[in-house]
CSV table of C-alpha atoms in Angstrom, one decimal:
chain,number,residue,atom,x,y,z
A,45,UNK,CA,189.9,390.0,105.2
A,46,UNK,CA,189.0,386.4,104.5
A,47,UNK,CA,191.1,383.3,104.5
A,48,UNK,CA,192.5,382.0,101.3
A,49,UNK,CA,190.6,378.8,100.5
A,50,UNK,CA,192.6,377.2,97.7
A,51,UNK,CA,195.7,376.9,99.8
A,52,UNK,CA,196.0,373.2,99.3
A,53,UNK,CA,196.0,373.7,95.5
A,54,UNK,CA,198.7,376.4,95.7
A,55,UNK,CA,200.7,374.7,98.3
A,56,UNK,CA,201.9,378.1,99.5
A,57,UNK,CA,203.1,379.0,102.9
A,58,UNK,CA,203.3,382.7,102.3
A,59,UNK,CA,201.1,384.7,99.9
A,60,UNK,CA,201.8,388.3,99.4
A,61,UNK,CA,199.1,390.1,97.4
A,62,UNK,CA,199.2,393.8,96.3
A,63,UNK,CA,201.6,394.8,99.1
A,64,UNK,CA,202.7,398.4,99.1
A,65,UNK,CA,204.7,400.6,101.4
A,66,UNK,CA,205.0,404.4,100.8
A,67,UNK,CA,207.3,406.5,102.8
A,68,UNK,CA,206.3,410.2,103.2
A,69,UNK,CA,208.8,412.9,103.8
A,70,UNK,CA,209.3,416.7,103.6
A,71,UNK,CA,211.8,417.8,101.1
A,72,UNK,CA,212.6,421.0,102.9
A,73,UNK,CA,211.9,422.2,106.4
A,74,UNK,CA,209.0,424.4,105.3
A,75,UNK,CA,207.4,422.2,102.7
A,76,UNK,CA,203.7,422.1,102.8
A,77,UNK,CA,203.2,419.0,100.7
A,78,UNK,CA,204.7,415.7,101.6
A,79,UNK,CA,206.6,413.8,99.1
A,80,UNK,CA,206.1,410.1,98.6
A,81,UNK,CA,208.6,407.4,97.9
A,82,UNK,CA,207.0,404.2,96.8
A,83,UNK,CA,209.5,401.8,98.4
A,84,UNK,CA,207.4,398.7,97.6
A,85,UNK,CA,204.4,399.0,95.3
A,86,UNK,CA,201.9,396.4,94.5
A,87,UNK,CA,204.0,393.4,95.0
A,88,UNK,CA,202.4,390.0,94.6
A,89,UNK,CA,204.0,386.6,95.0
A,90,UNK,CA,203.9,383.2,96.7
A,91,UNK,CA,206.4,381.3,98.7
A,92,UNK,CA,205.7,377.5,98.5
A,93,UNK,CA,206.2,375.0,101.2
A,94,UNK,CA,209.8,373.6,101.5
A,95,UNK,CA,211.0,376.1,98.9
A,96,UNK,CA,214.0,378.5,98.7
A,97,UNK,CA,212.7,381.7,97.2
A,98,UNK,CA,215.4,384.2,96.3
A,99,UNK,CA,214.8,387.9,96.0
A,100,UNK,CA,217.4,389.8,94.0
A,101,UNK,CA,217.8,393.4,93.0
A,102,UNK,CA,220.0,396.4,93.3
A,103,UNK,CA,220.6,398.4,96.5
A,104,UNK,CA,217.5,400.4,97.5
A,105,UNK,CA,215.0,398.5,95.4
A,106,UNK,CA,212.9,397.6,98.3
A,107,UNK,CA,214.1,394.1,99.2
A,108,UNK,CA,214.7,394.7,102.8
A,109,UNK,CA,211.6,396.8,103.1
A,110,UNK,CA,209.7,393.8,101.8
A,111,UNK,CA,211.2,391.6,104.4
A,112,UNK,CA,210.4,394.0,107.2
A,113,UNK,CA,206.8,394.3,105.9
A,114,UNK,CA,206.4,390.5,106.0
A,115,UNK,CA,207.7,390.2,109.5
A,116,UNK,CA,205.6,393.1,110.6
A,117,UNK,CA,208.6,395.3,111.7
A,118,UNK,CA,207.0,398.2,109.8
A,119,UNK,CA,203.4,398.8,108.9
A,120,UNK,CA,202.2,398.4,105.4
A,121,UNK,CA,200.4,401.0,103.4
A,122,UNK,CA,198.1,398.6,101.5
A,123,UNK,CA,197.8,395.0,100.5
A,124,UNK,CA,197.7,391.8,102.4
A,125,UNK,CA,200.2,389.2,103.6
A,126,UNK,CA,198.7,385.7,104.1
A,127,UNK,CA,200.7,383.2,106.1
A,128,UNK,CA,199.4,379.6,106.1
A,129,UNK,CA,196.2,381.0,104.5
A,130,UNK,CA,195.4,383.5,107.3
A,131,UNK,CA,195.9,387.2,107.0
A,132,UNK,CA,198.8,388.4,109.0
A,133,UNK,CA,197.9,391.1,111.5
A,134,UNK,CA,200.0,393.4,113.4
A,135,UNK,CA,199.7,393.6,117.1
A,136,UNK,CA,198.6,390.8,119.4
A,137,UNK,CA,196.2,389.1,117.0
A,138,UNK,CA,198.9,387.9,114.7
A,139,UNK,CA,201.5,387.1,117.3
A,140,UNK,CA,200.9,383.3,117.2
A,141,UNK,CA,201.3,383.4,113.4
A,142,UNK,CA,204.2,385.7,113.4
A,143,UNK,CA,206.2,383.3,115.7
A,144,UNK,CA,206.5,381.0,112.7
A,145,UNK,CA,208.2,383.7,110.6
A,146,UNK,CA,211.8,384.4,111.7
A,147,UNK,CA,214.3,386.7,110.1
A,148,UNK,CA,218.1,386.5,110.0
A,149,UNK,CA,219.8,389.8,109.5
A,150,UNK,CA,222.7,390.7,107.3
A,151,UNK,CA,225.1,392.0,109.9
A,152,UNK,CA,226.0,389.6,112.6
A,153,UNK,CA,227.9,392.3,114.5
A,154,UNK,CA,225.0,394.7,115.1
A,155,UNK,CA,222.1,392.3,115.3
A,156,UNK,CA,223.2,390.7,118.6
A,157,UNK,CA,222.9,392.6,121.8
A,158,UNK,CA,226.5,393.2,123.1
A,159,UNK,CA,225.4,393.4,126.7
A,160,UNK,CA,223.8,389.9,126.8
A,161,UNK,CA,225.4,386.5,127.0
A,162,UNK,CA,224.8,384.2,124.1
A,163,UNK,CA,222.5,381.8,126.0
A,164,UNK,CA,220.2,384.7,126.8
A,165,UNK,CA,220.1,385.9,123.2
A,166,UNK,CA,219.4,382.4,121.9
A,167,UNK,CA,216.7,381.5,124.4
A,168,UNK,CA,214.9,384.8,124.6
A,169,UNK,CA,212.4,384.2,121.7
A,170,UNK,CA,211.5,380.8,123.1
A,171,UNK,CA,211.0,382.1,126.6
A,172,UNK,CA,208.9,385.0,125.3
A,173,UNK,CA,206.8,382.7,123.2
A,174,UNK,CA,206.2,380.3,126.1
A,175,UNK,CA,208.0,377.3,124.5
A,176,UNK,CA,210.3,376.8,127.5
A,177,UNK,CA,210.4,378.0,131.1
A,178,UNK,CA,213.0,380.6,132.1
A,179,UNK,CA,214.9,378.2,134.4
A,180,UNK,CA,215.5,375.8,131.5
A,181,UNK,CA,217.0,378.4,129.2
A,182,UNK,CA,220.7,377.5,129.6
A,183,UNK,CA,220.2,373.8,128.6
A,184,UNK,CA,217.9,374.9,125.8
A,185,UNK,CA,220.4,377.4,124.5
A,186,UNK,CA,223.2,374.8,124.6
A,187,UNK,CA,221.2,372.3,122.6
A,188,UNK,CA,220.3,374.9,120.1
A,189,UNK,CA,223.9,376.0,119.7
A,190,UNK,CA,225.0,372.4,119.2
A,191,UNK,CA,222.4,372.1,116.3
A,192,UNK,CA,224.3,374.9,114.4
A,193,UNK,CA,227.7,373.4,115.1
A,194,UNK,CA,228.9,375.6,118.0
A,195,UNK,CA,230.6,374.5,121.2
A,196,UNK,CA,228.9,374.3,124.5
A,197,UNK,CA,231.1,377.0,126.1
A,198,UNK,CA,230.0,379.6,123.5
A,199,UNK,CA,226.8,379.9,125.5
A,200,UNK,CA,228.6,381.9,128.2
A,201,UNK,CA,230.4,384.2,125.9
A,202,UNK,CA,229.4,387.7,124.9
A,203,UNK,CA,228.9,388.5,121.2
A,204,UNK,CA,232.2,390.4,120.9
A,205,UNK,CA,234.2,387.3,121.9
A,206,UNK,CA,233.0,385.4,118.8
A,207,UNK,CA,234.1,385.5,115.1
A,208,UNK,CA,231.7,386.7,112.4
A,209,UNK,CA,230.9,383.1,111.3
A,210,UNK,CA,230.2,382.1,114.8
A,211,UNK,CA,227.9,385.1,115.4
A,212,UNK,CA,225.9,384.3,112.3
A,213,UNK,CA,225.5,380.8,113.6
A,214,UNK,CA,224.2,382.3,116.8
A,215,UNK,CA,221.7,384.3,114.7
A,216,UNK,CA,220.6,381.1,113.0
A,217,UNK,CA,220.2,379.3,116.4
A,218,UNK,CA,218.1,382.2,117.6
A,219,UNK,CA,215.9,382.0,114.6
A,220,UNK,CA,215.5,378.2,114.9
A,221,UNK,CA,214.7,378.3,118.6
A,222,UNK,CA,211.0,378.8,118.0
A,223,UNK,CA,210.7,376.2,115.2
A,224,UNK,CA,209.7,378.6,112.5
A,225,UNK,CA,208.1,377.5,109.2
A,226,UNK,CA,209.4,380.4,107.1
A,227,UNK,CA,212.9,381.9,107.5
A,228,UNK,CA,213.7,385.2,105.9
A,229,UNK,CA,217.4,385.5,105.3
A,230,UNK,CA,218.3,389.1,104.6
A,231,UNK,CA,221.7,388.9,103.0
A,232,UNK,CA,223.0,386.3,105.5
A,233,UNK,CA,226.5,385.8,104.2
A,234,UNK,CA,227.5,389.1,102.6
A,235,UNK,CA,229.5,390.2,105.6
A,236,UNK,CA,231.4,387.0,105.8
A,237,UNK,CA,234.5,385.7,103.9
A,238,UNK,CA,234.2,383.0,101.3
A,239,UNK,CA,235.0,379.9,103.3
A,240,UNK,CA,232.8,381.0,106.2
A,241,UNK,CA,230.0,381.9,103.9
A,242,UNK,CA,230.3,378.4,102.3
A,243,UNK,CA,230.0,376.9,105.8
A,244,UNK,CA,226.9,379.0,106.6
A,245,UNK,CA,225.3,378.1,103.2
A,246,UNK,CA,225.9,374.4,103.8
A,247,UNK,CA,224.5,374.7,107.3
A,248,UNK,CA,221.4,376.5,106.0
A,249,UNK,CA,220.8,373.8,103.3
A,250,UNK,CA,221.2,371.0,105.9
A,251,UNK,CA,218.7,372.7,108.2
A,252,UNK,CA,216.3,373.1,105.3
A,253,UNK,CA,216.6,369.4,104.4
A,254,UNK,CA,216.0,368.4,108.0
A,255,UNK,CA,213.2,370.7,108.9
A,256,UNK,CA,211.5,371.1,105.5
A,257,UNK,CA,211.0,374.8,106.2
A,258,UNK,CA,210.8,377.5,103.5
A,259,UNK,CA,213.4,380.2,103.0
A,260,UNK,CA,213.0,383.6,101.5
A,261,UNK,CA,216.6,384.4,100.6
A,262,UNK,CA,217.3,388.1,100.0
A,263,UNK,CA,220.7,388.8,98.3
A,264,UNK,CA,222.4,390.7,95.5
A,265,UNK,CA,224.8,387.9,94.8
A,266,UNK,CA,223.5,385.9,91.8
A,267,UNK,CA,226.2,383.2,92.4
A,268,UNK,CA,224.5,382.3,95.7
A,269,UNK,CA,221.0,382.5,94.1
A,270,UNK,CA,222.0,379.9,91.5
A,271,UNK,CA,223.5,377.8,94.1
A,272,UNK,CA,220.7,377.8,96.6
A,273,UNK,CA,217.4,378.9,95.1
A,274,UNK,CA,214.4,377.0,93.6
A,275,UNK,CA,212.8,380.2,92.3
A,276,UNK,CA,214.1,383.7,91.7
A,277,UNK,CA,212.3,387.0,92.0
A,278,UNK,CA,213.9,390.1,90.5
A,279,UNK,CA,212.9,393.5,91.9
A,280,UNK,CA,213.5,396.9,90.5
A,281,UNK,CA,212.3,400.2,91.9
A,282,UNK,CA,210.0,398.6,94.4
A,283,UNK,CA,208.3,396.4,91.8
A,284,UNK,CA,208.8,392.8,90.8
A,285,UNK,CA,209.9,392.6,87.2
A,286,UNK,CA,210.5,388.8,86.9
A,287,UNK,CA,209.7,385.7,88.8
A,288,UNK,CA,211.1,382.5,87.4
A,289,UNK,CA,212.3,379.0,88.3
A,290,UNK,CA,216.0,379.0,89.0
A,291,UNK,CA,216.9,376.7,86.1
A,292,UNK,CA,214.8,378.8,83.6
A,293,UNK,CA,216.2,382.1,84.9
A,294,UNK,CA,219.8,381.1,84.6
A,295,UNK,CA,219.4,379.5,81.2
A,296,UNK,CA,217.8,382.7,79.8
A,297,UNK,CA,216.8,385.7,81.8
A,298,UNK,CA,213.7,387.3,80.3
A,299,UNK,CA,213.4,390.9,81.6
A,300,UNK,CA,216.0,393.4,80.3
A,301,UNK,CA,217.0,394.3,83.8
A,302,UNK,CA,217.6,390.6,84.6
A,303,UNK,CA,219.7,390.3,81.5
A,304,UNK,CA,221.9,393.3,82.6
A,305,UNK,CA,222.2,391.9,86.1
A,306,UNK,CA,223.1,388.5,84.7
A,307,UNK,CA,225.8,390.0,82.5
A,308,UNK,CA,227.4,392.1,85.2
A,309,UNK,CA,227.8,389.1,87.4
A,310,UNK,CA,231.4,388.3,88.2
A,311,UNK,CA,232.7,384.8,88.5
A,312,UNK,CA,235.4,382.4,87.6
A,313,UNK,CA,234.4,380.5,84.6
A,314,UNK,CA,235.5,377.0,85.1
A,315,UNK,CA,235.2,375.3,81.7
A,316,UNK,CA,236.1,371.9,83.2
A,317,UNK,CA,235.0,370.7,86.6
A,318,UNK,CA,237.1,371.9,89.4
A,319,UNK,CA,239.9,369.4,90.2
A,320,UNK,CA,238.9,367.7,93.4
A,321,UNK,CA,242.4,366.6,94.2
A,322,UNK,CA,243.0,370.2,95.3
A,323,UNK,CA,246.1,370.4,93.2
A,324,UNK,CA,245.4,372.9,90.5
A,325,UNK,CA,242.4,374.8,89.1
A,326,UNK,CA,242.7,375.7,85.5
A,327,UNK,CA,240.4,378.4,84.2
A,328,UNK,CA,239.6,379.9,80.9
A,329,UNK,CA,237.7,383.1,80.5
A,330,UNK,CA,235.6,384.4,77.7
A,331,UNK,CA,235.9,388.0,76.6
A,332,UNK,CA,232.2,388.6,77.2
A,333,UNK,CA,232.6,387.5,80.8
A,334,UNK,CA,234.2,390.9,81.6
A,335,UNK,CA,232.1,393.1,83.8
A,336,UNK,CA,229.5,395.2,82.2
A,337,UNK,CA,228.2,397.9,84.5
A,338,UNK,CA,224.6,398.7,84.5
A,339,UNK,CA,224.2,401.9,82.5
A,340,UNK,CA,223.3,404.7,84.9
A,341,UNK,CA,221.4,407.1,82.8
A,342,UNK,CA,218.4,409.0,84.0
A,343,UNK,CA,216.9,408.9,87.4
A,344,UNK,CA,218.0,407.1,90.5
A,345,UNK,CA,215.7,405.1,92.8
A,346,UNK,CA,214.0,407.3,95.3
A,347,UNK,CA,214.4,410.5,93.2
A,348,UNK,CA,212.0,413.3,93.6
A,349,UNK,CA,210.2,412.8,90.3
A,350,UNK,CA,206.8,411.1,90.4
A,351,UNK,CA,206.6,408.3,88.0
A,352,UNK,CA,203.0,407.2,88.0
A,353,UNK,CA,202.7,405.5,84.7
A,354,UNK,CA,205.0,403.5,82.4
A,355,UNK,CA,207.5,400.8,83.2
A,356,UNK,CA,209.8,401.4,86.2
A,357,UNK,CA,212.8,400.5,84.1
A,358,UNK,CA,212.1,402.3,80.8
A,359,UNK,CA,214.7,405.0,80.9
A,360,UNK,CA,217.6,402.7,81.6
A,361,UNK,CA,216.3,399.9,79.4
A,362,UNK,CA,218.0,399.0,76.1
A,363,UNK,CA,214.8,397.6,74.7
A,364,UNK,CA,212.4,400.4,75.6
A,365,UNK,CA,209.9,401.7,73.1
A,366,UNK,CA,207.3,404.4,73.3
A,367,UNK,CA,204.7,402.0,74.7
A,368,UNK,CA,206.9,401.4,77.8
A,369,UNK,CA,206.7,405.1,78.6
A,370,UNK,CA,202.9,405.2,78.6
A,371,UNK,CA,201.7,401.8,79.8
A,372,UNK,CA,202.9,399.8,82.7
A,373,UNK,CA,203.6,396.2,81.6
A,374,UNK,CA,201.5,393.7,83.5
A,375,UNK,CA,203.0,390.5,85.1
A,376,UNK,CA,202.4,387.9,82.5
A,377,UNK,CA,203.3,384.4,81.8
A,378,UNK,CA,205.7,384.6,78.8
A,379,UNK,CA,207.0,381.1,78.8
A,380,UNK,CA,205.7,377.8,77.5
A,381,UNK,CA,206.7,376.0,80.7
A,382,UNK,CA,204.5,378.3,82.8
A,383,UNK,CA,207.3,378.7,85.4
A,384,UNK,CA,208.0,382.3,84.6
A,385,UNK,CA,206.2,385.6,84.9
A,386,UNK,CA,207.7,388.8,83.4
A,387,UNK,CA,206.6,392.4,83.6
A,388,UNK,CA,207.9,393.5,80.1
A,389,UNK,CA,206.5,394.2,76.7
A,390,UNK,CA,209.6,392.9,75.0
A,391,UNK,CA,210.9,390.0,77.0
A,392,UNK,CA,213.9,387.8,75.9
A,393,UNK,CA,215.5,390.7,74.0
A,394,UNK,CA,219.3,390.8,74.3
A,395,UNK,CA,221.3,394.0,74.7
A,396,UNK,CA,223.0,395.3,71.6
A,397,UNK,CA,226.7,394.6,71.7
B,819,UNK,CA,233.9,399.0,90.5
B,820,UNK,CA,233.9,400.9,87.3
B,821,UNK,CA,234.3,404.2,89.2
B,822,UNK,CA,237.4,402.8,91.1
B,823,UNK,CA,238.9,401.7,87.8
B,824,UNK,CA,238.2,405.1,86.2
B,825,UNK,CA,239.8,407.0,89.2
B,826,UNK,CA,242.8,404.7,88.9
B,827,UNK,CA,243.2,405.5,85.1
B,828,UNK,CA,242.6,409.2,85.5
B,829,UNK,CA,244.6,410.2,88.5
B,830,UNK,CA,247.3,407.5,88.4
B,831,UNK,CA,246.9,406.4,92.0
B,832,UNK,CA,247.8,403.1,93.5
B,833,UNK,CA,245.0,401.2,95.0
B,834,UNK,CA,245.0,398.7,97.9
B,835,UNK,CA,241.7,396.9,97.5
B,836,UNK,CA,240.7,394.9,100.6
B,837,UNK,CA,238.0,392.3,100.0
B,838,UNK,CA,237.1,388.8,100.8
B,839,UNK,CA,235.5,388.1,97.5
B,840,UNK,CA,238.1,386.7,95.2
B,841,UNK,CA,235.9,387.2,92.1
B,842,UNK,CA,236.0,390.9,92.8
B,843,UNK,CA,239.7,390.8,93.4
B,844,UNK,CA,240.1,389.0,90.1
B,845,UNK,CA,238.2,391.5,88.1
B,846,UNK,CA,239.9,394.6,89.5
B,847,UNK,CA,243.4,393.9,90.6
B,848,UNK,CA,246.8,393.3,89.1
B,849,UNK,CA,248.5,391.8,92.1
B,850,UNK,CA,246.8,389.8,94.9
B,851,UNK,CA,248.0,389.1,98.4
B,852,UNK,CA,246.3,386.4,100.4
B,853,UNK,CA,246.4,387.1,104.1
B,854,UNK,CA,245.8,384.7,106.9
B,855,UNK,CA,246.2,385.3,110.7
B,856,UNK,CA,248.3,388.3,110.2
B,857,UNK,CA,250.7,386.8,107.7
B,858,UNK,CA,251.0,387.0,103.9
B,859,UNK,CA,250.3,383.4,102.8
B,860,UNK,CA,250.6,384.0,99.1
B,861,UNK,CA,251.5,386.9,96.9
B,862,UNK,CA,251.5,387.1,93.1
B,863,UNK,CA,249.9,388.4,89.9
B,864,UNK,CA,246.2,388.0,90.2
B,865,UNK,CA,245.8,385.9,87.1
B,866,UNK,CA,248.5,383.5,88.0
B,867,UNK,CA,247.4,383.3,91.6
B,868,UNK,CA,243.8,382.4,90.7
B,869,UNK,CA,244.6,380.1,87.8
B,870,UNK,CA,247.3,378.2,89.7
B,871,UNK,CA,247.0,378.7,93.5
B,872,UNK,CA,249.9,377.1,95.4
B,873,UNK,CA,249.2,377.7,99.1
B,874,UNK,CA,246.6,375.3,100.6
B,875,UNK,CA,244.7,378.2,102.0
B,876,UNK,CA,244.3,379.9,98.6
B,877,UNK,CA,243.3,376.5,97.1
B,878,UNK,CA,240.6,376.0,99.7
B,879,UNK,CA,239.4,379.6,99.4
B,880,UNK,CA,239.0,379.3,95.6
B,881,UNK,CA,237.2,376.0,96.0
B,882,UNK,CA,234.6,377.4,98.4
B,883,UNK,CA,233.2,379.8,95.8
B,884,UNK,CA,230.0,378.7,94.1
B,885,UNK,CA,231.0,378.9,90.4
B,886,UNK,CA,228.9,379.7,87.4
B,887,UNK,CA,230.3,377.3,84.9
B,888,UNK,CA,228.1,375.3,82.5
B,889,UNK,CA,228.4,371.9,84.2
B,890,UNK,CA,228.0,373.3,87.7
B,891,UNK,CA,225.4,371.5,89.9
B,892,UNK,CA,223.3,373.7,92.1
B,893,UNK,CA,222.7,372.7,95.7
B,894,UNK,CA,225.8,370.5,96.0
B,895,UNK,CA,227.7,370.9,99.2
B,896,UNK,CA,230.3,373.7,99.0
B,897,UNK,CA,233.8,372.8,100.0
B,898,UNK,CA,234.8,374.6,103.2
B,899,UNK,CA,237.8,375.1,105.4
B,900,UNK,CA,237.2,373.2,108.6
B,901,UNK,CA,237.2,375.0,111.9
B,902,UNK,CA,237.6,378.6,112.9
B,903,UNK,CA,240.6,381.0,113.2
B,904,UNK,CA,241.5,380.9,116.9
B,905,UNK,CA,243.8,382.8,119.1
B,906,UNK,CA,246.0,379.7,119.2
B,907,UNK,CA,246.7,380.1,115.5
B,908,UNK,CA,248.6,383.3,116.0
B,909,UNK,CA,251.3,381.7,118.2
B,910,UNK,CA,254.8,381.2,116.9
B,911,UNK,CA,256.5,377.9,116.3
B,912,UNK,CA,254.2,376.5,113.7
B,913,UNK,CA,252.5,377.4,110.4
B,914,UNK,CA,249.5,379.6,111.2
B,915,UNK,CA,247.3,377.6,108.9
B,916,UNK,CA,248.5,374.3,110.5
B,917,UNK,CA,245.2,373.4,112.3
B,918,UNK,CA,243.0,373.8,109.3
B,919,UNK,CA,245.2,372.7,106.4
B,920,UNK,CA,244.6,369.6,104.4
B,921,UNK,CA,248.3,369.1,103.8
B,922,UNK,CA,249.7,369.8,107.3
B,923,UNK,CA,251.9,367.3,109.2
B,924,UNK,CA,254.7,367.4,111.7
B,925,UNK,CA,257.1,369.2,109.3
B,926,UNK,CA,254.8,372.3,109.6
B,927,UNK,CA,255.5,372.7,113.3
B,928,UNK,CA,258.1,375.4,112.8
B,929,UNK,CA,258.1,379.0,111.6
B,930,UNK,CA,257.5,379.0,107.9
B,931,UNK,CA,259.3,381.7,105.8
B,932,UNK,CA,257.8,383.5,102.9
B,933,UNK,CA,259.8,382.2,100.0
B,934,UNK,CA,260.2,383.2,96.3
B,935,UNK,CA,258.4,380.8,94.0
B,936,UNK,CA,259.7,380.0,90.5
B,937,UNK,CA,257.9,382.7,88.5
B,938,UNK,CA,258.5,386.4,88.8
B,939,UNK,CA,256.9,388.2,91.8
B,940,UNK,CA,255.4,385.1,93.3
B,941,UNK,CA,255.8,384.4,97.0
B,942,UNK,CA,254.4,381.5,99.0
B,943,UNK,CA,254.5,380.7,102.7
B,944,UNK,CA,254.3,376.9,102.6
B,945,UNK,CA,256.9,374.2,102.8
B,946,UNK,CA,254.7,371.5,101.2
B,947,UNK,CA,254.8,372.7,97.6
């Protein structure tokens, strides 16, 4: 595996090329042949320096598998992950590199060890990576906790003594303790209530402004994506179906699945700017804003059937024609601006009313 | 969501839907009850409650949602409710939202009753309305 040479040109911190992960399993106890689920298949994208890259998609489409592949928590089947231009290896060879990729998990309740005090949790990665000595770890943990807006006395608490928002802040402090350059956020706010999630998002954006690091933001909430992301990547069935700049995506999603996702998004539609005097919020709502569920016809993700050819989305798609069944649409630039790539033969088609 | 609605239509059951996402509450429910520190802060028809929130906590909660309107600016700071819910907030003798409220003053240092507000089936626990 050679280094990528045109890194300066691309300005990319993370390059994923042709990454695949196939899970094998036996359908019954006495099966001779193993079945294969292609959780992630042939995924290629870049995350640029100082960019917030959002990955959206339905449950089970491979978003979290992708994040685990990048951090090296599971081994890949094929493909390469380049970080800062160097191929990311598992084992001791890639350890120095992998220090700069940190991951923040969805559930702040189960991702912290309940038997350890907060200062141990926060300082452990730094001690392990040789950034600080073990005897300095309390002071180090306190300074890290202050960075994320927590009190000094939280350092001596156990995780169960903290609220959900505080725990997620502890998770952020743990990630930041080794000064990473890429932070993978796996649904960081979906377990938190609205005002706490707003606090966490503000904190994450402040940190990004200060440290100029890159975020890979995995979520299924398009409201958050629009709020936070620079580029959006839509996944379906283990494949990327659209990558676009945030502004382009939200003005006009190109892939039919993106369209359906966009239409099923729930929100208040504030026609006028929210009244900042905090007195009243008036709201008008269009008829078409009502929820449209994604039509669930045909197969589910991870079903037993082998789909080797054709588009992953063809049997749920409103725009599918015969060609979609036979040929797999390549990722192509279908926009004049060049800030969008779509895997579809019929992009920009709207669903029939 | 559609499944829950279908079940409601078909079997005529009542549903208590517990969530912290007001956008989901808005799309599924008829009545909404806003809960804070073990007390009902505001109760009313969902549409009225979201279009015209009265309690400071409800107002702050709605303001902290990133909206999808046309003139919405991405990456602006979201409005938040300062501080955390602490054990102290559960004590009697003051409004439970007292320490985080943008309207609170000395008048709030007493037990606040849940009172009927002018429209039908609307209740609010706040004296500063």
